[in-house]
Amino acid sequence: MTTRNPSLPGLKNRLHEIIFEADTPEGKLFDLLLLAAILVSFFAVILESVQPLHDRYATLFLWIEWTVTILFTLEYILRLWIVEKPVRYATSFFGVIDLLSLLPAYLSLLFPVTHYLQIIRILRLLRIFRVMKMAKYVKDSYLILIALRNSRRKITVFLMTISLLVVLLGTLMYVVEGQVNEGFDSIPRAIYWAIITLTTVGYGDITPVTSLGQMIASVVMILGYSIIAVPTGIVTSEFGRSHRVDTTTQTCPFCMEEGHVPDAAFCHKCGNLLNPQEHFPV
Amino acid sequence: MTTRNPSLPGLKNRLHEIIFEADTPEGKLFDLLLLAAILVSFFAVILESVQPLHDRYATLFLWIEWTVTILFTLEYILRLWIVEKPVRYATSFFGVIDLLSLLPAYLSLLFPVTHYLQIIRILRLLRIFRVMKMAKYVKDSYLILIALRNSRRKITVFLMTISLLVVLLGTLMYVVEGQVNEGFDSIPRAIYWAIITLTTVGYGDITPVTSLGQMIASVVMILGYSIIAVPTGIVTSEFGRSHRVDTTTQTCPFCMEEGHVPDAAFCHKCGNLLNPQEHFPV
Amino acid sequence: MTTRNPSLPGLKNRLHEIIFEADTPEGKLFDLLLLAAILVSFFAVILESVQPLHDRYATLFLWIEWTVTILFTLEYILRLWIVEKPVRYATSFFGVIDLLSLLPAYLSLLFPVTHYLQIIRILRLLRIFRVMKMAKYVKDSYLILIALRNSRRKITVFLMTISLLVVLLGTLMYVVEGQVNEGFDSIPRAIYWAIITLTTVGYGDITPVTSLGQMIASVVMILGYSIIAVPTGIVTSEFGRSHRVDTTTQTCPFCMEEGHVPDAAFCHKCGNLLNPQEHFPV
Amino acid sequence: MTTRNPSLPGLKNRLHEIIFEADTPEGKLFDLLLLAAILVSFFAVILESVQPLHDRYATLFLWIEWTVTILFTLEYILRLWIVEKPVRYATSFFGVIDLLSLLPAYLSLLFPVTHYLQIIRILRLLRIFRVMKMAKYVKDSYLILIALRNSRRKITVFLMTISLLVVLLGTLMYVVEGQVNEGFDSIPRAIYWAIITLTTVGYGDITPVTSLGQMIASVVMILGYSIIAVPTGIVTSEFGRSHRVDTTTQTCPFCMEEGHVPDAAFCHKCGNLLNPQEHFPV
C-alpha cells in the first residue's frame, strides 16, 4: 500500500521502509515482532483478570504491561517523526488505534479502571493483513462493508421495527405476568426478556409461568424465528446484486482498465484501489 | 408529503404548516418538541414500572403523564380542526395511532390496568421519518413490506407447517416423558417446549430427561436448525427478484419519468410516491 | 379439484357434491362442520392432558372423544361408499389420514397409550385449503416442496456432515470433561450436548466447566453460528433459481398454454395442475 | 470411480474388485459387511461410555473392539498389498482414515485415554457414498465445498471480526459486571459469555445482573441476531453465482462435452469427474 518516498532523507527513508512497509526482510521482521508484542500484551491483560493467575504472577504481568507500553510509545513517536505528514497519520484509522492502545496504560496510573481498556490493543492486530500481504482479504473486507453500507437503511428500518416490537411485547408481558412472576417485575426487565426471546438467544433466566404468558412467548419465538429472514434477505440480495449491475466508465489509475461495476473499490484487473486517496490518506 | 392547501383560511393554513409539515423552521421545531414529548412520556411509563423508582418519584411520573396526555389531546383536537377532511385524518394510520395514544390515560381513570397501554405512544415515533426528511428510509421500508407481502402466502404455509409440527412433536414428547418429567405434565406444556426447541430459543426451563426424549429433542433441534432456511430462502428470493423484473408503463405524476418496476412505490428518479393517494390519504 | 362425476347415480352424486366438493352451499357447510369437529376434538385431546381439567371434565372429554370418533367413522364409511374407486381414495394422502384419525380411538380400548395418537386428527385440518378455495396457497406449498426436493441431496450431505461433527465433537468433550462434569458422563449425553450447542438451541442443562471445555464449546458455537449459512444458501439458491430457468415445451391440459418452467407443477396461466394424475389420484 | 486394472495379476485383481470396487455382487457384499462392522464398532464405543452398560457388558465390548480392530488391520494390510501404488493409497484421504481407525485401539494398550479416539472410525462411513452408487451425492458435496472454498476469504474476515467483537464486548462486560457477578469473574469467562450470547446459543449459565449489563447484553443479542445475515449472504450469493457464470473451454475427458462452468468438478453431461487425477489419486 505504501511505496518508497523519494522526498524523505536517508535515515527516515530507511526507517519508513522498516516500520511502514513489509516488502524488505527487515520490514517483515519488524511487523512480526510487532504482532508478537500485541499478542503477548493481549494475553497478559486477559490472563491478569483471572484471580489465581493475578495473585501468582502480578509482577510478571506488570513488567509485561509496561515494557510493551514503552515499546509502543517509542514506536508511535517514531512513526510520527518518520512520516511526511504526521497529522494525516495521527488522524488515520491505524494512527488513532495506535494512540488509543497507549492511553489506557498511562491513564490507569490516575484511574485504575481504565486499565482494561488496554484490550483495545487487539485492534492493532488488523495490521496482520498488511504483513501477510493479504491484499485479497482486504479486498473481500471491502466487498462485505460495501454490501452492508448499501443495505444500511434497510437494516436501520429493520432494527427500528425490532425495537418497537420488543417494547410493545415486553410491556404486554409485564401486564400479563408482572403480578405473579418476579422475573417480569418491571417493564425494562420485560423488554430485556423480549429481546432474549425474539433473538432466539433464550438464556432462560426469565421465563413466563402463566399459560397466557407462555402463549405470548410462543408467538414471540415464532416471530423471532421467522423475521431473521428479513436481514438475511436484505444482505444476501445486496451481495448477489453486485454480480448483475452495469459497469461504469471509471478508469483504473494504475492499469487504465475500464468497465468497473458501480460499487467497485478495487480494479478488477490489477486489484489496486480505484480511489486510493479516499481509503488510505497516509 | 403534504403541500400548502390554498383552500384553507389564514390561521388554519399557518397551523397546518406548523403541525402537519416539516419544511418551515416552526414546523420542524414543532415536530422535534413532539418527538421529545413522546420520548419523555415513554421513559416515564417504563421507569414508573420499576418499583423503587415508582415509590420515589410517583408524583413526578403522575405529573409527566397528565401533562403529556393533555398536550397530546390538545394537539389531536387541533389536528382535527385544521385538516380539511377530519374523517380522513381520523381514520388514517397516524390518525388512529394519535387517538390510541390518548385513550389509555383516560381509560386508566376507570380501569387502572389500561395504564400501561400508554406504551402505544411509542408508535408515534414513526413520525421521525417525516421530521428527518428521511424519504429514502420510507422508500426502503416499502421495499421490505412489498417483499414480505409478495411472500405472505409462502410464509403462511411455512407457519402452518411449523404449527402442525410442534403439535405433533409436543404430543409425542408428552407420551414419552409425561410420566417421568414434570416439565412435560400436559400436552400444551409439551407443545410450548416444542416451540422453544424448534425455534432454537432453548430457555432450558423444560428439558427432556429420558434417553428416548433426548433423541427426539435432538431431531427437533436439527429440524429447527435446518428449516430456518425455508423462510430465509422465500424472503431472500423475493428481495432478489425485484432487481430483475421488467418495467411497467406507469408515469411518475411529479416528474413524468417512465420505466418503473412493477412493485415501485416511489419514482426512481425524483423519489416521490407514484400513487400518493393510496398511501397518504390525508 | 374434484368435478361432478356423471357416472355416479343420483344419491351418491349428491353426497359426493356435499362431502368431496366445496362449491355448493351444502358442500361448504359440510366442510366447515368437519373443520369445527376436528378443532373440538383437537382441543379436547390436548386439554384432557392437563391434570386439573382432566379431573374436572373427564366425562365431557370422553363424550366429545367418542361422538367425534363415531361421526368420523360414519364419514369415512360414507366416503368409501361414495367414491367410484374406494381403493384409490383409501390409499390417497387424505384417505390414509382419515383412517389414521380413527384408529387411535378404537385401539385405545385395547392399549390406553394409543389414546394420544388421536392428535393426528390435526392433519385433517389440511383440508382447510380446499374449503377456503386457497388454490394459490396449494400452489405455493408445491413451490416450497419443489425447492426442497431439488435440494434434498445437498441437504442430506449437510445433515450427514452435521451428524459426523456432533459425534466427533461430543466424544472430544466426553474425553475432556467426562471425569469432572457429571453432565458429560457418557458419550451419548456428550453428543446430545453437541447437538444442543451446534444448533444454537443452548438449553443450558449441560454446560462445560473446565477452561479447555469452554474453549471447545466456543468453537462449536461459532461453527454452528456460521454453518447455518450452508442450508440457507442451498435452499435460497434453489428458490432463486426457479426465476431464471428456460421454459419447456409442455402444454397445459386445461388451457393449452405453453412455455412452462421445468419444475412447474401448475399452469402459470390458468393455475391448474399440469400433471393432475400424479398428485390427486382420487 | 476405480476401474479394472489389467496390470495386476489374477488374485490381486480379484481382491481389488472385491475390496476397492462395488460393481460386482462380492464387491457390494464386502462393502456392506464393512459398513456393518463400522456401525457395530461405533455403537460399542459410545455405549461402552455409559457406566451401567459398561459395568454389565464390559467383556462383550472388549470382544467387539478387538474383533473389529483385527479385521480392520487385516483389511488395511490387504489393501496395501493389493494396490499397485501402496504409498499413494496410504497417503490418500481414505487411506489416512483407514490407518487412523486402527491406531487408537493399539495405542490404548499403552495410553488408555486414546481408547475413545476409536470414534474416528465413524469417518469410514463416508465410504457409504461409494457403496450406494451415490455419485450425485458426491457431486453435490463438491458443489458445497466449492461454494465454501470460494467464500473462504470472506468467511475468514467475518470470523476475525466476530473474534475481535467478542474480545472487546467480553472485556466491557467484565469491567461492568466483574465486581458484582461471579459469572464474570475474569475476562476469559466474560469472552466465553460473549460468544454464547453473540451466537444466540444462550446457555444461561452466565447472565448479566446489573441494568447496564443487561443493556449491553441486549445490544450483543441484537447484533448477533443481525450479523448472522453476513455469512448467510456470503455463502448464498456464492451458491447462486454458480448458475450465472460464463462457461470455460475445458473438455470432459470422458464424453468430450464442452461448455463447463469455471467451478465445474464434474461433466454436466456424463457426470464424470473433469479432473479425476486431482481428486482420487489412487
mmCIF file of N, CA and C in Angstrom, chain D residues 10-109:
data_model
loop_
_atom_site.group_PDB
_atom_site.id
_atom_site.type_symbol
_atom_site.label_atom_id
_atom_site.label_comp_id
_atom_site.label_asym_id
_atom_site.label_seq_id
_atom_site.Cartn_x
_atom_site.Cartn_y
_atom_site.Cartn_z
ATOM 1 N N GLY D 10 -3.838 -62.177 -11.333
ATOM 2 C CA GLY D 10 -5.174 -62.722 -11.075
ATOM 3 C C GLY D 10 -5.759 -62.494 -9.703
ATOM 4 N N LEU D 11 -5.141 -63.058 -8.648
ATOM 5 C CA LEU D 11 -5.713 -62.980 -7.304
ATOM 6 C C LEU D 11 -5.854 -61.533 -6.846
ATOM 7 N N LYS D 12 -4.770 -60.774 -7.027
ATOM 8 C CA LYS D 12 -4.820 -59.363 -6.640
ATOM 9 C C LYS D 12 -5.956 -58.653 -7.334
ATOM 10 N N ASN D 13 -6.086 -58.946 -8.651
ATOM 11 C CA ASN D 13 -7.136 -58.307 -9.431
ATOM 12 C C ASN D 13 -8.509 -58.656 -8.871
ATOM 13 N N ARG D 14 -8.682 -59.929 -8.522
ATOM 14 C CA ARG D 14 -9.965 -60.394 -7.956
ATOM 15 C C ARG D 14 -10.228 -59.671 -6.631
ATOM 16 N N LEU D 15 -9.224 -59.635 -5.769
ATOM 17 C CA LEU D 15 -9.379 -58.967 -4.470
ATOM 18 C C LEU D 15 -9.622 -57.467 -4.654
ATOM 19 N N HIS D 16 -8.945 -56.875 -5.647
ATOM 20 C CA HIS D 16 -9.126 -55.463 -5.929
ATOM 21 C C HIS D 16 -10.580 -55.186 -6.257
ATOM 22 N N GLU D 17 -11.150 -56.088 -7.092
ATOM 23 C CA GLU D 17 -12.559 -55.948 -7.459
ATOM 24 C C GLU D 17 -13.454 -55.983 -6.226
ATOM 25 N N ILE D 18 -13.144 -56.912 -5.317
ATOM 26 C CA ILE D 18 -13.982 -57.092 -4.127
ATOM 27 C C ILE D 18 -13.808 -55.935 -3.146
ATOM 28 N N ILE D 19 -12.565 -55.583 -2.872
ATOM 29 C CA ILE D 19 -12.302 -54.625 -1.791
ATOM 30 C C ILE D 19 -12.434 -53.171 -2.242
ATOM 31 N N PHE D 20 -11.935 -52.850 -3.437
ATOM 32 C CA PHE D 20 -11.932 -51.446 -3.841
ATOM 33 C C PHE D 20 -13.132 -51.055 -4.698
ATOM 34 N N GLU D 21 -13.823 -52.063 -5.276
ATOM 35 C CA GLU D 21 -14.928 -51.711 -6.160
ATOM 36 C C GLU D 21 -16.257 -52.196 -5.587
ATOM 37 N N ALA D 22 -17.333 -51.685 -6.131
ATOM 38 C CA ALA D 22 -18.652 -52.071 -5.606
ATOM 39 C C ALA D 22 -19.583 -52.441 -6.748
ATOM 40 N N ASP D 23 -18.999 -52.928 -7.879
ATOM 41 C CA ASP D 23 -19.826 -53.228 -9.041
ATOM 42 C C ASP D 23 -20.250 -54.692 -9.086
ATOM 43 N N THR D 24 -19.420 -55.572 -8.538
ATOM 44 C CA THR D 24 -19.763 -56.995 -8.524
ATOM 45 C C THR D 24 -20.540 -57.314 -7.251
ATOM 46 N N PRO D 25 -21.324 -58.412 -7.245
ATOM 47 C CA PRO D 25 -22.050 -58.791 -6.020
ATOM 48 C C PRO D 25 -21.092 -58.963 -4.843
ATOM 49 N N GLU D 26 -19.911 -59.599 -5.076
ATOM 50 C CA GLU D 26 -18.968 -59.806 -3.976
ATOM 51 C C GLU D 26 -18.463 -58.455 -3.450
ATOM 52 N N GLY D 27 -18.187 -57.535 -4.401
ATOM 53 C CA GLY D 27 -17.698 -56.212 -4.007
ATOM 54 C C GLY D 27 -18.728 -55.488 -3.155
ATOM 55 N N LYS D 28 -19.994 -55.584 -3.555
ATOM 56 C CA LYS D 28 -21.058 -54.924 -2.817
ATOM 57 C C LYS D 28 -21.202 -55.546 -1.432
ATOM 58 N N LEU D 29 -21.152 -56.887 -1.401
ATOM 59 C CA LEU D 29 -21.280 -57.599 -0.132
ATOM 60 C C LEU D 29 -20.156 -57.184 0.819
ATOM 61 N N PHE D 30 -18.928 -57.110 0.287
ATOM 62 C CA PHE D 30 -17.789 -56.725 1.113
ATOM 63 C C PHE D 30 -18.020 -55.351 1.723
ATOM 64 N N ASP D 31 -18.468 -54.397 0.874
ATOM 65 C CA ASP D 31 -18.674 -53.032 1.371
ATOM 66 C C ASP D 31 -19.769 -52.982 2.424
ATOM 67 N N LEU D 32 -20.852 -53.763 2.210
ATOM 68 C CA LEU D 32 -21.940 -53.761 3.191
ATOM 69 C C LEU D 32 -21.460 -54.344 4.519
ATOM 70 N N LEU D 33 -20.661 -55.425 4.457
ATOM 71 C CA LEU D 33 -20.122 -56.009 5.689
ATOM 72 C C LEU D 33 -19.226 -55.002 6.398
ATOM 73 N N LEU D 34 -18.442 -54.277 5.589
ATOM 74 C CA LEU D 34 -17.553 -53.266 6.148
ATOM 75 C C LEU D 34 -18.354 -52.195 6.887
ATOM 76 N N LEU D 35 -19.436 -51.694 6.256
ATOM 77 C CA LEU D 35 -20.266 -50.670 6.886
ATOM 78 C C LEU D 35 -20.885 -51.209 8.174
ATOM 79 N N ALA D 36 -21.344 -52.491 8.136
ATOM 80 C CA ALA D 36 -21.928 -53.096 9.332
ATOM 81 C C ALA D 36 -20.895 -53.136 10.451
ATOM 82 N N ALA D 37 -19.661 -53.538 10.118
ATOM 83 C CA ALA D 37 -18.607 -53.622 11.137
ATOM 84 C C ALA D 37 -18.322 -52.246 11.724
ATOM 85 N N ILE D 38 -18.320 -51.212 10.857
ATOM 86 C CA ILE D 38 -18.059 -49.854 11.355
ATOM 87 C C ILE D 38 -19.158 -49.440 12.337
ATOM 88 N N LEU D 39 -20.420 -49.709 11.974
ATOM 89 C CA LEU D 39 -21.529 -49.317 12.831
ATOM 90 C C LEU D 39 -21.491 -50.058 14.161
ATOM 91 N N VAL D 40 -21.229 -51.387 14.112
ATOM 92 C CA VAL D 40 -21.135 -52.166 15.351
ATOM 93 C C VAL D 40 -20.053 -51.571 16.245
ATOM 94 N N SER D 41 -18.897 -51.302 15.644
ATOM 95 C CA SER D 41 -17.770 -50.750 16.405
ATOM 96 C C SER D 41 -18.135 -49.389 16.992
ATOM 97 N N PHE D 42 -18.822 -48.557 16.195
ATOM 98 C CA PHE D 42 -19.213 -47.224 16.634
ATOM 99 C C PHE D 42 -20.136 -47.291 17.849
ATOM 100 N N PHE D 43 -21.186 -48.145 17.754
ATOM 101 C CA PHE D 43 -22.123 -48.225 18.877
ATOM 102 C C PHE D 43 -21.457 -48.854 20.100
ATOM 103 N N ALA D 44 -20.508 -49.781 19.869
ATOM 104 C CA ALA D 44 -19.791 -50.371 21.005
ATOM 105 C C ALA D 44 -19.030 -49.283 21.756
ATOM 106 N N VAL D 45 -18.349 -48.383 21.002
ATOM 107 C CA VAL D 45 -17.556 -47.340 21.658
ATOM 108 C C VAL D 45 -18.451 -46.379 22.444
ATOM 109 N N ILE D 46 -19.560 -45.935 21.831
ATOM 110 C CA ILE D 46 -20.349 -44.921 22.549
ATOM 111 C C ILE D 46 -21.160 -45.539 23.681
ATOM 112 N N LEU D 47 -21.639 -46.757 23.507
ATOM 113 C CA LEU D 47 -22.427 -47.362 24.585
ATOM 114 C C LEU D 47 -21.529 -47.792 25.743
ATOM 115 N N GLU D 48 -20.287 -48.136 25.428
ATOM 116 C CA GLU D 48 -19.355 -48.531 26.491
ATOM 117 C C GLU D 48 -19.145 -47.382 27.476
ATOM 118 N N SER D 49 -19.309 -46.150 26.981
ATOM 119 C CA SER D 49 -19.072 -44.984 27.853
ATOM 120 C C SER D 49 -20.211 -44.774 28.846
ATOM 121 N N VAL D 50 -21.355 -45.447 28.641
ATOM 122 C CA VAL D 50 -22.458 -45.344 29.595
ATOM 123 C C VAL D 50 -22.170 -46.298 30.757
ATOM 124 N N GLN D 51 -21.956 -45.751 31.963
ATOM 125 C CA GLN D 51 -21.473 -46.549 33.096
ATOM 126 C C GLN D 51 -22.263 -47.849 33.322
ATOM 127 N N PRO D 52 -23.610 -47.804 33.417
ATOM 128 C CA PRO D 52 -24.332 -49.057 33.698
ATOM 129 C C PRO D 52 -24.106 -50.123 32.623
ATOM 130 N N LEU D 53 -24.069 -49.691 31.354
ATOM 131 C CA LEU D 53 -23.826 -50.658 30.274
ATOM 132 C C LEU D 53 -22.402 -51.178 30.347
ATOM 133 N N HIS D 54 -21.459 -50.291 30.671
ATOM 134 C CA HIS D 54 -20.064 -50.679 30.784
ATOM 135 C C HIS D 54 -19.905 -51.761 31.853
ATOM 136 N N ASP D 55 -20.546 -51.538 33.009
ATOM 137 C CA ASP D 55 -20.403 -52.495 34.109
ATOM 138 C C ASP D 55 -20.960 -53.862 33.734
ATOM 139 N N ARG D 56 -21.982 -53.861 32.913
ATOM 140 C CA ARG D 56 -22.689 -55.108 32.647
ATOM 141 C C ARG D 56 -22.093 -55.876 31.473
ATOM 142 N N TYR D 57 -21.713 -55.135 30.406
ATOM 143 C CA TYR D 57 -21.281 -55.810 29.190
ATOM 144 C C TYR D 57 -19.801 -55.577 28.871
ATOM 145 N N ALA D 58 -18.979 -55.314 29.877
ATOM 146 C CA ALA D 58 -17.568 -54.977 29.651
ATOM 147 C C ALA D 58 -16.891 -55.999 28.732
ATOM 148 N N THR D 59 -17.110 -57.276 28.993
ATOM 149 C CA THR D 59 -16.452 -58.315 28.190
ATOM 150 C C THR D 59 -16.912 -58.260 26.733
ATOM 151 N N LEU D 60 -18.214 -58.087 26.535
ATOM 152 C CA LEU D 60 -18.749 -58.014 25.176
ATOM 153 C C LEU D 60 -18.109 -56.862 24.405
ATOM 154 N N PHE D 61 -18.040 -55.677 25.061
ATOM 155 C CA PHE D 61 -17.455 -54.515 24.383
ATOM 156 C C PHE D 61 -15.989 -54.783 24.017
ATOM 157 N N LEU D 62 -15.254 -55.400 24.956
ATOM 158 C CA LEU D 62 -13.842 -55.702 24.703
ATOM 159 C C LEU D 62 -13.710 -56.639 23.510
ATOM 160 N N TRP D 63 -14.573 -57.633 23.480
ATOM 161 C CA TRP D 63 -14.556 -58.629 22.419
ATOM 162 C C TRP D 63 -14.846 -57.961 21.064
ATOM 163 N N ILE D 64 -15.917 -57.122 21.037
ATOM 164 C CA ILE D 64 -16.259 -56.417 19.788
ATOM 165 C C ILE D 64 -15.095 -55.550 19.337
ATOM 166 N N GLU D 65 -14.560 -54.766 20.280
ATOM 167 C CA GLU D 65 -13.483 -53.832 19.944
ATOM 168 C C GLU D 65 -12.327 -54.549 19.250
ATOM 169 N N TRP D 66 -11.863 -55.647 19.852
ATOM 170 C CA TRP D 66 -10.666 -56.287 19.300
ATOM 171 C C TRP D 66 -10.952 -57.100 18.048
ATOM 172 N N THR D 67 -12.161 -57.689 17.958
ATOM 173 C CA THR D 67 -12.507 -58.389 16.711
ATOM 174 C C THR D 67 -12.483 -57.408 15.548
ATOM 175 N N VAL D 68 -13.189 -56.281 15.722
ATOM 176 C CA VAL D 68 -13.248 -55.283 14.645
ATOM 177 C C VAL D 68 -11.859 -54.732 14.347
ATOM 178 N N THR D 69 -11.088 -54.458 15.386
ATOM 179 C CA THR D 69 -9.747 -53.915 15.172
ATOM 180 C C THR D 69 -8.893 -54.872 14.353
ATOM 181 N N ILE D 70 -8.938 -56.152 14.693
ATOM 182 C CA ILE D 70 -8.118 -57.125 13.965
ATOM 183 C C ILE D 70 -8.594 -57.259 12.518
ATOM 184 N N LEU D 71 -9.933 -57.282 12.321
ATOM 185 C CA LEU D 71 -10.461 -57.344 10.962
ATOM 186 C C LEU D 71 -10.022 -56.137 10.152
ATOM 187 N N PHE D 72 -10.137 -54.944 10.745
ATOM 188 C CA PHE D 72 -9.744 -53.720 10.031
ATOM 189 C C PHE D 72 -8.237 -53.750 9.728
ATOM 190 N N THR D 73 -7.438 -54.299 10.644
ATOM 191 C CA THR D 73 -5.997 -54.375 10.423
ATOM 192 C C THR D 73 -5.693 -55.275 9.230
ATOM 193 N N LEU D 74 -6.356 -56.442 9.212
ATOM 194 C CA LEU D 74 -6.152 -57.344 8.084
ATOM 195 C C LEU D 74 -6.564 -56.664 6.785
ATOM 196 N N GLU D 75 -7.716 -55.983 6.828
ATOM 197 C CA GLU D 75 -8.208 -55.304 5.631
ATOM 198 C C GLU D 75 -7.221 -54.244 5.159
ATOM 199 N N TYR D 76 -6.654 -53.494 6.117
ATOM 200 C CA TYR D 76 -5.712 -52.430 5.757
ATOM 201 C C TYR D 76 -4.468 -53.018 5.087
ATOM 202 N N ILE D 77 -3.943 -54.126 5.679
ATOM 203 C CA ILE D 77 -2.759 -54.791 5.098
ATOM 204 C C ILE D 77 -3.095 -55.290 3.691
ATOM 205 N N LEU D 78 -4.289 -55.891 3.557
ATOM 206 C CA LEU D 78 -4.731 -56.396 2.268
ATOM 207 C C LEU D 78 -4.790 -55.281 1.237
ATOM 208 N N ARG D 79 -5.366 -54.147 1.631
ATOM 209 C CA ARG D 79 -5.468 -53.010 0.714
ATOM 210 C C ARG D 79 -4.082 -52.550 0.264
ATOM 211 N N LEU D 80 -3.164 -52.474 1.233
ATOM 212 C CA LEU D 80 -1.799 -52.047 0.909
ATOM 213 C C LEU D 80 -1.157 -53.023 -0.077
ATOM 214 N N TRP D 81 -1.425 -54.314 0.122
ATOM 215 C CA TRP D 81 -0.804 -55.351 -0.711
ATOM 216 C C TRP D 81 -1.394 -55.351 -2.117
ATOM 217 N N ILE D 82 -2.712 -55.093 -2.188
ATOM 218 C CA ILE D 82 -3.412 -55.178 -3.468
ATOM 219 C C ILE D 82 -3.073 -54.050 -4.428
ATOM 220 N N VAL D 83 -3.112 -52.802 -3.918
ATOM 221 C CA VAL D 83 -2.959 -51.673 -4.836
ATOM 222 C C VAL D 83 -1.581 -51.628 -5.444
ATOM 223 N N GLU D 84 -1.548 -51.099 -6.655
ATOM 224 C CA GLU D 84 -0.276 -51.026 -7.363
ATOM 225 C C GLU D 84 0.681 -50.060 -6.667
ATOM 226 N N LYS D 85 0.130 -48.930 -6.203
ATOM 227 C CA LYS D 85 0.991 -47.917 -5.585
ATOM 228 C C LYS D 85 0.587 -47.726 -4.122
ATOM 229 N N PRO D 86 1.104 -48.572 -3.206
ATOM 230 C CA PRO D 86 0.696 -48.548 -1.796
ATOM 231 C C PRO D 86 0.870 -47.180 -1.149
ATOM 232 N N VAL D 87 1.936 -46.458 -1.501
ATOM 233 C CA VAL D 87 2.185 -45.163 -0.865
ATOM 234 C C VAL D 87 1.062 -44.186 -1.206
ATOM 235 N N ARG D 88 0.630 -44.268 -2.469
ATOM 236 C CA ARG D 88 -0.454 -43.396 -2.896
ATOM 237 C C ARG D 88 -1.715 -43.654 -2.088
ATOM 238 N N TYR D 89 -2.073 -44.941 -1.931
ATOM 239 C CA TYR D 89 -3.246 -45.282 -1.138
ATOM 240 C C TYR D 89 -3.068 -44.825 0.308
ATOM 241 N N ALA D 90 -1.882 -45.110 0.872
ATOM 242 C CA ALA D 90 -1.646 -44.802 2.291
ATOM 243 C C ALA D 90 -1.737 -43.307 2.570
ATOM 244 N N THR D 91 -1.419 -42.508 1.568
ATOM 245 C CA THR D 91 -1.458 -41.058 1.793
ATOM 246 C C THR D 91 -2.739 -40.423 1.254
ATOM 247 N N SER D 92 -3.646 -41.246 0.683
ATOM 248 C CA SER D 92 -4.912 -40.691 0.191
ATOM 249 C C SER D 92 -5.853 -40.443 1.368
ATOM 250 N N PHE D 93 -6.968 -39.731 1.120
ATOM 251 C CA PHE D 93 -7.929 -39.391 2.169
ATOM 252 C C PHE D 93 -8.414 -40.634 2.915
ATOM 253 N N PHE D 94 -8.927 -41.624 2.162
ATOM 254 C CA PHE D 94 -9.452 -42.813 2.818
ATOM 255 C C PHE D 94 -8.334 -43.673 3.415
ATOM 256 N N GLY D 95 -7.153 -43.634 2.785
ATOM 257 C CA GLY D 95 -6.023 -44.394 3.320
ATOM 258 C C GLY D 95 -5.637 -43.899 4.697
ATOM 259 N N VAL D 96 -5.589 -42.567 4.854
ATOM 260 C CA VAL D 96 -5.229 -41.994 6.153
ATOM 261 C C VAL D 96 -6.297 -42.333 7.192
ATOM 262 N N ILE D 97 -7.579 -42.220 6.795
ATOM 263 C CA ILE D 97 -8.661 -42.533 7.740
ATOM 264 C C ILE D 97 -8.609 -44.005 8.140
ATOM 265 N N ASP D 98 -8.324 -44.894 7.165
ATOM 266 C CA ASP D 98 -8.253 -46.320 7.477
ATOM 267 C C ASP D 98 -7.185 -46.576 8.533
ATOM 268 N N LEU D 99 -6.031 -45.889 8.389
ATOM 269 C CA LEU D 99 -4.950 -46.073 9.357
ATOM 270 C C LEU D 99 -5.336 -45.474 10.719
ATOM 271 N N LEU D 100 -5.892 -44.266 10.690
ATOM 272 C CA LEU D 100 -6.288 -43.599 11.943
ATOM 273 C C LEU D 100 -7.342 -44.406 12.693
ATOM 274 N N SER D 101 -8.106 -45.232 11.985
ATOM 275 C CA SER D 101 -9.133 -46.041 12.633
ATOM 276 C C SER D 101 -8.518 -47.186 13.431
ATOM 277 N N LEU D 102 -7.285 -47.544 13.054
ATOM 278 C CA LEU D 102 -6.629 -48.679 13.715
ATOM 279 C C LEU D 102 -5.802 -48.236 14.913
ATOM 280 N N LEU D 103 -5.066 -47.151 14.728
ATOM 281 C CA LEU D 103 -4.086 -46.730 15.737
ATOM 282 C C LEU D 103 -4.652 -46.630 17.157
ATOM 283 N N PRO D 104 -5.820 -45.956 17.386
ATOM 284 C CA PRO D 104 -6.273 -45.754 18.764
ATOM 285 C C PRO D 104 -6.376 -47.054 19.561
ATOM 286 N N ALA D 105 -6.875 -48.126 18.926
ATOM 287 C CA ALA D 105 -7.026 -49.386 19.651
ATOM 288 C C ALA D 105 -5.674 -49.885 20.149
ATOM 289 N N TYR D 106 -4.659 -49.878 19.243
ATOM 290 C CA TYR D 106 -3.333 -50.356 19.662
ATOM 291 C C TYR D 106 -2.699 -49.414 20.679
ATOM 292 N N LEU D 107 -2.850 -48.103 20.444
ATOM 293 C CA LEU D 107 -2.269 -47.131 21.359
ATOM 294 C C LEU D 107 -2.893 -47.242 22.753
ATOM 295 N N SER D 108 -4.179 -47.635 22.796
ATOM 296 C CA SER D 108 -4.870 -47.679 24.091
ATOM 297 C C SER D 108 -4.262 -48.731 25.008
ATOM 298 N N LEU D 109 -3.463 -49.661 24.439
ATOM 299 C CA LEU D 109 -2.764 -50.630 25.293
ATOM 300 C C LEU D 109 -1.721 -49.895 26.129
#
